[in-house]
Amino acid sequence: MQYLRIPRDRVGVLLGRDGSLKRKVEEETGVLISVDSDEGNVEIDGSKAPDRVMELKVASYVNAIGRGFSSQRARRLLSEDVFLEIMHISDYVGGRKNRILRMRGRIIGRGGRSRETLENLTETMISVQGDTVAIIGDPLELELARSSVDMLLRGSEHSSVFRFLESRQRELKLRELTYSIEPEWPEEE
C-alpha cells in the first residue's frame, strides 16, 4: 500500500467525470485507488492486483497527474518500460522564486516552444510545474531528456542543447539500423 499527496486542483484530473478515469485505471490494473478530495491524499492498494508491480506503476501515474500531466499522457506510465523522472529546479538555483521562474521559462520557452522541441527530439513527455520538471519516457529517452534539461538548467544555450539532441538522435537511429539488419547466412544445400 502506498500513500501519496497531490495538489487539490489536480484531484479532478485523477478522478475524471464522476470518477470514470479512476474506475477505468482500477479495472485495467486491479489496483484500488482511494482519494480524499479535500486534502489531496491518495491511497494506492495493489494487494489484489494480479501483478504487484502495477501498484508502483499506478503510483507513478498518480504522481504524474500531480505534477501536471493530463490523465491521457500519464497513462503511458501504465505500460512496461515507461518511467517517471522528477527533477527539482531548486537543486540547480536554490530556493529563490525569481531564479526558479527564470529557469522554468528557459525550459518552457516562448509559447511552450522549447518544451515542445525537447519533447519531439527526446520522444518524451515533459511537464513543468512549481519547481519541478517531470519527464515520462523509456529509460533511453529519459536519459536524453534528463541530460538536455540539465544542460538548460546549467545555462547552456538552447541552440547548443538542440544540436546535442539532434546529433544523439542521429547516433541512435544509426545504431537501430545497424542492429536491425539481419545477417545473410549461406543457404544449406
C-alpha atoms as an extended CHARMM CRD file, in Angstrom:
* protein
*
       189  EXT
         1         1  MET       CA              0.0000000000        0.0000000000        0.0000000000  PROA      1               0.0000000000
         2         2  GLN       CA              1.2660000000        3.4630000000       -0.9050000000  PROA      2               0.0000000000
         3         3  TYR       CA              0.2130000000        6.9170000000        0.2060000000  PROA      3               0.0000000000
         4         4  LEU       CA              0.6710000000       10.0000000000       -1.9430000000  PROA      4               0.0000000000
         5         5  ARG       CA             -0.4570000000       13.5900000000       -1.8380000000  PROA      5               0.0000000000
         6         6  ILE       CA             -1.2950000000       15.5550000000       -4.9660000000  PROA      6               0.0000000000
         7         7  PRO       CA             -2.3970000000       19.1970000000       -5.2450000000  PROA      7               0.0000000000
         8         8  ARG       CA             -6.1450000000       19.5750000000       -4.6440000000  PROA      8               0.0000000000
         9         9  ASP       CA             -6.5970000000       21.2570000000       -8.0250000000  PROA      9               0.0000000000
        10        10  ARG       CA             -5.2880000000       18.0470000000       -9.6920000000  PROA      10              0.0000000000
        11        11  VAL       CA             -7.7440000000       15.6860000000       -7.9340000000  PROA      11              0.0000000000
        12        12  GLY       CA            -10.3760000000       16.2520000000      -10.6380000000  PROA      12              0.0000000000
        13        13  VAL       CA             -7.8930000000       15.1940000000      -13.3260000000  PROA      13              0.0000000000
        14        14  LEU       CA             -7.1820000000       11.9820000000      -11.4000000000  PROA      14              0.0000000000
        15        15  LEU       CA            -10.8470000000       11.1500000000      -10.8490000000  PROA      15              0.0000000000
        16        16  GLY       CA            -12.3530000000       12.2220000000      -14.1690000000  PROA      16              0.0000000000
        17        17  ARG       CA            -16.0260000000       12.9790000000      -14.6470000000  PROA      17              0.0000000000
        18        18  ASP       CA            -17.9760000000       11.1310000000      -11.9390000000  PROA      18              0.0000000000
        19        19  GLY       CA            -14.8610000000        9.0660000000      -11.1370000000  PROA      19              0.0000000000
        20        20  SER       CA            -14.7720000000        7.4790000000      -14.5980000000  PROA      20              0.0000000000
        21        21  LEU       CA            -10.9920000000        7.7680000000      -15.1310000000  PROA      21              0.0000000000
        22        22  LYS       CA            -10.1910000000        6.3570000000      -11.6960000000  PROA      22              0.0000000000
        23        23  ARG       CA            -12.5570000000        3.4150000000      -12.2630000000  PROA      23              0.0000000000
        24        24  LYS       CA            -11.0310000000        2.7190000000      -15.6710000000  PROA      24              0.0000000000
        25        25  VAL       CA             -7.4890000000        2.5870000000      -14.2500000000  PROA      25              0.0000000000
        26        26  GLU       CA             -8.6600000000        0.3740000000      -11.3740000000  PROA      26              0.0000000000
        27        27  GLU       CA            -10.3250000000       -2.0580000000      -13.8120000000  PROA      27              0.0000000000
        28        28  GLU       CA             -7.2990000000       -2.2010000000      -16.1250000000  PROA      28              0.0000000000
        29        29  THR       CA             -4.7090000000       -2.6680000000      -13.3830000000  PROA      29              0.0000000000
        30        30  GLY       CA             -6.5450000000       -4.3390000000      -10.4970000000  PROA      30              0.0000000000
        31        31  VAL       CA             -5.1570000000       -1.6530000000       -8.1670000000  PROA      31              0.0000000000
        32        32  LEU       CA             -7.5710000000        0.2090000000       -5.8840000000  PROA      32              0.0000000000
        33        33  ILE       CA             -7.2530000000        3.9990000000       -5.6450000000  PROA      33              0.0000000000
        34        34  SER       CA             -8.8410000000        5.8940000000       -2.7300000000  PROA      34              0.0000000000
        35        35  VAL       CA             -8.8750000000        9.6880000000       -2.9360000000  PROA      35              0.0000000000
        36        36  ASP       CA             -9.5650000000       12.2920000000       -0.2520000000  PROA      36              0.0000000000
        37        37  SER       CA            -10.6910000000       15.1850000000       -2.4660000000  PROA      37              0.0000000000
        38        38  ASP       CA            -10.4870000000       17.7710000000        0.3210000000  PROA      38              0.0000000000
        39        39  GLU       CA             -6.8420000000       17.1470000000        1.2130000000  PROA      39              0.0000000000
        40        40  GLY       CA             -5.4750000000       15.5900000000       -1.9890000000  PROA      40              0.0000000000
        41        41  ASN       CA             -4.4120000000       12.4180000000       -0.1730000000  PROA      41              0.0000000000
        42        42  VAL       CA             -4.3300000000        9.2960000000       -2.3410000000  PROA      42              0.0000000000
        43        43  GLU       CA             -4.1020000000        5.7070000000       -1.1150000000  PROA      43              0.0000000000
        44        44  ILE       CA             -2.9970000000        3.0480000000       -3.5980000000  PROA      44              0.0000000000
        45        45  ASP       CA             -3.6820000000       -0.5980000000       -2.7350000000  PROA      45              0.0000000000
        46        46  GLY       CA             -2.2620000000       -3.2250000000       -5.0680000000  PROA      46              0.0000000000
        47        47  SER       CA             -2.7680000000       -6.2110000000       -2.7670000000  PROA      47              0.0000000000
        48        48  LYS       CA             -5.4420000000       -7.7000000000       -5.0610000000  PROA      48              0.0000000000
        49        49  ALA       CA             -3.6810000000       -6.8660000000       -8.3300000000  PROA      49              0.0000000000
        50        50  PRO       CA             -2.5790000000       -9.8260000000      -10.4760000000  PROA      50              0.0000000000
        51        51  ASP       CA              0.8050000000       -8.1270000000      -10.9520000000  PROA      51              0.0000000000
        52        52  ARG       CA              2.2630000000       -6.4570000000       -7.8350000000  PROA      52              0.0000000000
        53        53  VAL       CA              4.4030000000       -4.1610000000       -9.9950000000  PROA      53              0.0000000000
        54        54  MET       CA              1.1700000000       -2.4710000000      -11.0620000000  PROA      54              0.0000000000
        55        55  GLU       CA              0.9460000000       -0.7710000000       -7.6570000000  PROA      55              0.0000000000
        56        56  LEU       CA              4.2060000000        1.0410000000       -8.4370000000  PROA      56              0.0000000000
        57        57  LYS       CA              3.0160000000        1.8840000000      -11.9400000000  PROA      57              0.0000000000
        58        58  VAL       CA             -0.2570000000        3.3210000000      -10.6150000000  PROA      58              0.0000000000
        59        59  ALA       CA              1.7070000000        5.3120000000       -8.0120000000  PROA      59              0.0000000000
        60        60  SER       CA              3.8000000000        6.8010000000      -10.8400000000  PROA      60              0.0000000000
        61        61  TYR       CA              0.5990000000        7.5310000000      -12.7780000000  PROA      61              0.0000000000
        62        62  VAL       CA             -0.9220000000        9.3860000000       -9.7950000000  PROA      62              0.0000000000
        63        63  ASN       CA              2.3470000000       11.2230000000       -9.1640000000  PROA      63              0.0000000000
        64        64  ALA       CA              2.5000000000       12.3150000000      -12.8230000000  PROA      64              0.0000000000
        65        65  ILE       CA             -1.0210000000       13.7220000000      -12.6480000000  PROA      65              0.0000000000
        66        66  GLY       CA              0.0230000000       15.6030000000       -9.5190000000  PROA      66              0.0000000000
        67        67  ARG       CA              2.9700000000       17.0310000000      -11.4640000000  PROA      67              0.0000000000
        68        68  GLY       CA              0.7710000000       18.4860000000      -14.1920000000  PROA      68              0.0000000000
        69        69  PHE       CA              0.3100000000       15.7420000000      -16.7860000000  PROA      69              0.0000000000
        70        70  SER       CA             -3.1230000000       15.0330000000      -18.2080000000  PROA      70              0.0000000000
        71        71  SER       CA             -4.6120000000       11.6440000000      -17.3950000000  PROA      71              0.0000000000
        72        72  GLN       CA             -4.1950000000       10.6000000000      -21.0200000000  PROA      72              0.0000000000
        73        73  ARG       CA             -0.4680000000       11.4470000000      -21.0910000000  PROA      73              0.0000000000
        74        74  ALA       CA              0.1460000000        9.9000000000      -17.6540000000  PROA      74              0.0000000000
        75        75  ARG       CA             -1.4730000000        6.6150000000      -18.7890000000  PROA      75              0.0000000000
        76        76  ARG       CA              1.7050000000        5.8610000000      -20.7270000000  PROA      76              0.0000000000
        77        77  LEU       CA              3.2500000000        5.0580000000      -17.3190000000  PROA      77              0.0000000000
        78        78  LEU       CA              0.9890000000        2.0100000000      -17.0270000000  PROA      78              0.0000000000
        79        79  SER       CA              2.9370000000        0.4100000000      -19.9010000000  PROA      79              0.0000000000
        80        80  GLU       CA              6.0320000000       -1.6860000000      -19.4100000000  PROA      80              0.0000000000
        81        81  ASP       CA              9.4120000000        0.0540000000      -19.5120000000  PROA      81              0.0000000000
        82        82  VAL       CA              7.9880000000        3.5720000000      -19.1850000000  PROA      82              0.0000000000
        83        83  PHE       CA              9.0210000000        5.5900000000      -16.1570000000  PROA      83              0.0000000000
        84        84  LEU       CA              8.5760000000        8.9700000000      -14.4740000000  PROA      84              0.0000000000
        85        85  GLU       CA             11.5600000000       11.1320000000      -13.5850000000  PROA      85              0.0000000000
        86        86  ILE       CA             11.2130000000       14.2800000000      -11.4890000000  PROA      86              0.0000000000
        87        87  MET       CA             13.9280000000       16.9410000000      -11.4430000000  PROA      87              0.0000000000
        88        88  HSD       CA             13.8820000000       19.7890000000       -8.9120000000  PROA      88              0.0000000000
        89        89  ILE       CA             14.8310000000       23.1880000000      -10.3300000000  PROA      89              0.0000000000
        90        90  SER       CA             15.7170000000       24.3730000000       -6.8130000000  PROA      90              0.0000000000
        91        91  ASP       CA             18.5890000000       21.8340000000       -6.7990000000  PROA      91              0.0000000000
        92        92  TYR       CA             20.1960000000       23.9780000000       -9.5140000000  PROA      92              0.0000000000
        93        93  VAL       CA             19.3360000000       27.5350000000       -8.4460000000  PROA      93              0.0000000000
        94        94  GLY       CA             18.4060000000       27.3320000000       -4.7660000000  PROA      94              0.0000000000
        95        95  GLY       CA             15.0270000000       28.3230000000       -3.3970000000  PROA      95              0.0000000000
        96        96  ARG       CA             14.8300000000       31.8840000000       -4.7380000000  PROA      96              0.0000000000
        97        97  LYS       CA             11.4970000000       32.3290000000       -6.5400000000  PROA      97              0.0000000000
        98        98  ASN       CA             12.7230000000       34.6820000000       -9.2770000000  PROA      98              0.0000000000
        99        99  ARG       CA             15.5460000000       32.3080000000      -10.2710000000  PROA      99              0.0000000000
       100       100  ILE       CA             13.1600000000       29.3320000000      -10.3060000000  PROA      100             0.0000000000
       101       101  LEU       CA             10.7240000000       31.2870000000      -12.5030000000  PROA      101             0.0000000000
       102       102  ARG       CA             13.5390000000       32.2200000000      -14.8960000000  PROA      102             0.0000000000
       103       103  MET       CA             14.6390000000       28.5800000000      -15.2030000000  PROA      103             0.0000000000
       104       104  ARG       CA             11.0480000000       27.4380000000      -15.7120000000  PROA      104             0.0000000000
       105       105  GLY       CA             10.8840000000       29.9440000000      -18.5560000000  PROA      105             0.0000000000
       106       106  ARG       CA             14.0740000000       28.5400000000      -20.0980000000  PROA      106             0.0000000000
       107       107  ILE       CA             12.6350000000       25.0310000000      -20.1450000000  PROA      107             0.0000000000
       108       108  ILE       CA              9.1450000000       26.0130000000      -21.3190000000  PROA      108             0.0000000000
       109       109  GLY       CA             10.2560000000       28.6730000000      -23.8020000000  PROA      109             0.0000000000
       110       110  ARG       CA              8.1530000000       31.3000000000      -25.5210000000  PROA      110             0.0000000000
       111       111  GLY       CA              4.6980000000       29.8610000000      -26.1340000000  PROA      111             0.0000000000
       112       112  GLY       CA              5.9100000000       26.4300000000      -24.9550000000  PROA      112             0.0000000000
       113       113  ARG       CA              8.1440000000       26.0020000000      -27.9980000000  PROA      113             0.0000000000
       114       114  SER       CA             11.2620000000       24.9500000000      -26.0950000000  PROA      114             0.0000000000
       115       115  ARG       CA              9.4020000000       22.2650000000      -24.1300000000  PROA      115             0.0000000000
       116       116  GLU       CA              7.7310000000       21.0500000000      -27.3130000000  PROA      116             0.0000000000
       117       117  THR       CA             11.0750000000       20.8310000000      -29.1330000000  PROA      117             0.0000000000
       118       118  LEU       CA             12.5870000000       18.9140000000      -26.2010000000  PROA      118             0.0000000000
       119       119  GLU       CA              9.6390000000       16.5050000000      -26.2650000000  PROA      119             0.0000000000
       120       120  ASN       CA              9.9440000000       15.9460000000      -30.0130000000  PROA      120             0.0000000000
       121       121  LEU       CA             13.7140000000       15.4300000000      -30.0200000000  PROA      121             0.0000000000
       122       122  THR       CA             13.7270000000       13.1060000000      -26.9930000000  PROA      122             0.0000000000
       123       123  GLU       CA             10.3790000000       11.3840000000      -27.6900000000  PROA      123             0.0000000000
       124       124  THR       CA              9.3400000000       12.0500000000      -24.0750000000  PROA      124             0.0000000000
       125       125  MET       CA              6.5650000000       14.0000000000      -22.3870000000  PROA      125             0.0000000000
       126       126  ILE       CA              7.6090000000       16.9200000000      -20.1880000000  PROA      126             0.0000000000
       127       127  SER       CA              5.6320000000       18.9100000000      -17.6230000000  PROA      127             0.0000000000
       128       128  VAL       CA              6.9280000000       21.9060000000      -15.6770000000  PROA      128             0.0000000000
       129       129  GLN       CA              5.0150000000       22.6890000000      -12.5010000000  PROA      129             0.0000000000
       130       130  GLY       CA              6.1320000000       24.5720000000       -9.4010000000  PROA      130             0.0000000000
       131       131  ASP       CA              9.8520000000       23.9980000000       -9.0250000000  PROA      131             0.0000000000
       132       132  THR       CA              9.8190000000       20.5880000000      -10.7210000000  PROA      132             0.0000000000
       133       133  VAL       CA             10.3290000000       19.2290000000      -14.2040000000  PROA      133             0.0000000000
       134       134  ALA       CA              8.5920000000       15.8680000000      -14.6900000000  PROA      134             0.0000000000
       135       135  ILE       CA              9.5430000000       13.6190000000      -17.6130000000  PROA      135             0.0000000000
       136       136  ILE       CA              7.8010000000       10.4690000000      -18.8790000000  PROA      136             0.0000000000
       137       137  GLY       CA              9.6150000000        8.0770000000      -21.2130000000  PROA      137             0.0000000000
       138       138  ASP       CA             11.5240000000        4.8350000000      -21.5900000000  PROA      138             0.0000000000
       139       139  PRO       CA             14.9890000000        4.6220000000      -19.9580000000  PROA      139             0.0000000000
       140       140  LEU       CA             16.9230000000        5.7240000000      -23.0530000000  PROA      140             0.0000000000
       141       141  GLU       CA             14.5350000000        8.6090000000      -23.7540000000  PROA      141             0.0000000000
       142       142  LEU       CA             14.6240000000        9.6490000000      -20.0840000000  PROA      142             0.0000000000
       143       143  GLU       CA             18.4120000000        9.7840000000      -20.0630000000  PROA      143             0.0000000000
       144       144  LEU       CA             18.4320000000       12.0190000000      -23.1280000000  PROA      144             0.0000000000
       145       145  ALA       CA             15.7160000000       14.3310000000      -21.7640000000  PROA      145             0.0000000000
       146       146  ARG       CA             17.3650000000       14.4930000000      -18.3270000000  PROA      146             0.0000000000
       147       147  SER       CA             20.6780000000       15.4700000000      -19.9200000000  PROA      147             0.0000000000
       148       148  SER       CA             19.0840000000       18.1860000000      -22.0370000000  PROA      148             0.0000000000
       149       149  VAL       CA             17.0820000000       19.6840000000      -19.1310000000  PROA      149             0.0000000000
       150       150  ASP       CA             20.2520000000       19.5400000000      -17.0220000000  PROA      150             0.0000000000
       151       151  MET       CA             22.1440000000       21.4420000000      -19.7300000000  PROA      151             0.0000000000
       152       152  LEU       CA             19.4430000000       24.1300000000      -19.8670000000  PROA      152             0.0000000000
       153       153  LEU       CA             19.3590000000       24.4750000000      -16.0800000000  PROA      153             0.0000000000
       154       154  ARG       CA             23.1490000000       24.8420000000      -16.0310000000  PROA      154             0.0000000000
       155       155  GLY       CA             22.9310000000       27.7160000000      -18.5260000000  PROA      155             0.0000000000
       156       156  SER       CA             23.6300000000       26.1430000000      -21.9340000000  PROA      156             0.0000000000
       157       157  GLU       CA             22.2020000000       27.9190000000      -24.9620000000  PROA      157             0.0000000000
       158       158  HSD       CA             19.0260000000       26.4030000000      -26.3880000000  PROA      158             0.0000000000
       159       159  SER       CA             20.6700000000       26.0100000000      -29.7940000000  PROA      159             0.0000000000
       160       160  SER       CA             23.5450000000       24.0150000000      -28.2430000000  PROA      160             0.0000000000
       161       161  VAL       CA             21.1250000000       21.7240000000      -26.4220000000  PROA      161             0.0000000000
       162       162  PHE       CA             19.0320000000       21.1430000000      -29.5480000000  PROA      162             0.0000000000
       163       163  ARG       CA             22.1610000000       20.4310000000      -31.6440000000  PROA      163             0.0000000000
       164       164  PHE       CA             23.2970000000       17.9400000000      -28.9870000000  PROA      164             0.0000000000
       165       165  LEU       CA             19.8910000000       16.2210000000      -29.1250000000  PROA      165             0.0000000000
       166       166  GLU       CA             19.8510000000       16.1170000000      -32.9240000000  PROA      166             0.0000000000
       167       167  SER       CA             23.3070000000       14.5230000000      -33.0300000000  PROA      167             0.0000000000
       168       168  ARG       CA             22.3320000000       11.9640000000      -30.3650000000  PROA      168             0.0000000000
       169       169  GLN       CA             19.1530000000       11.2390000000      -32.3120000000  PROA      169             0.0000000000
       170       170  ARG       CA             21.2040000000       10.5310000000      -35.4500000000  PROA      170             0.0000000000
       171       171  GLU       CA             23.5120000000        8.2290000000      -33.4570000000  PROA      171             0.0000000000
       172       172  LEU       CA             20.5610000000        6.3010000000      -32.0580000000  PROA      172             0.0000000000
       173       173  LYS       CA             18.9670000000        5.9050000000      -35.4900000000  PROA      173             0.0000000000
       174       174  LEU       CA             22.2460000000        4.6150000000      -36.9160000000  PROA      174             0.0000000000
       175       175  ARG       CA             22.5680000000        2.1910000000      -34.0190000000  PROA      175             0.0000000000
       176       176  GLU       CA             18.9920000000        0.9780000000      -34.5920000000  PROA      176             0.0000000000
       177       177  LEU       CA             19.6800000000        0.4670000000      -38.2920000000  PROA      177             0.0000000000
       178       178  THR       CA             22.8910000000       -1.4040000000      -37.5260000000  PROA      178             0.0000000000
       179       179  TYR       CA             21.1510000000       -3.7990000000      -35.1490000000  PROA      179             0.0000000000
       180       180  SER       CA             18.0690000000       -4.2680000000      -37.2950000000  PROA      180             0.0000000000
       181       181  ILE       CA             19.9820000000       -5.5540000000      -40.3150000000  PROA      181             0.0000000000
       182       182  GLU       CA             19.8570000000       -9.3290000000      -40.2350000000  PROA      182             0.0000000000
       183       183  PRO       CA             22.9860000000      -11.1340000000      -41.3650000000  PROA      183             0.0000000000
       184       184  GLU       CA             22.6800000000      -13.1860000000      -44.5050000000  PROA      184             0.0000000000
       185       185  TRP       CA             23.5860000000      -16.7810000000      -43.8940000000  PROA      185             0.0000000000
       186       186  PRO       CA             24.5410000000      -19.0770000000      -46.7300000000  PROA      186             0.0000000000
       187       187  GLU       CA             21.7460000000      -21.3980000000      -47.6820000000  PROA      187             0.0000000000
       188       188  GLU       CA             22.2010000000      -25.0450000000      -46.8740000000  PROA      188             0.0000000000
       189       189  GLU       CA             22.0970000000      -27.4510000000      -49.7270000000  PROA      189             0.0000000000
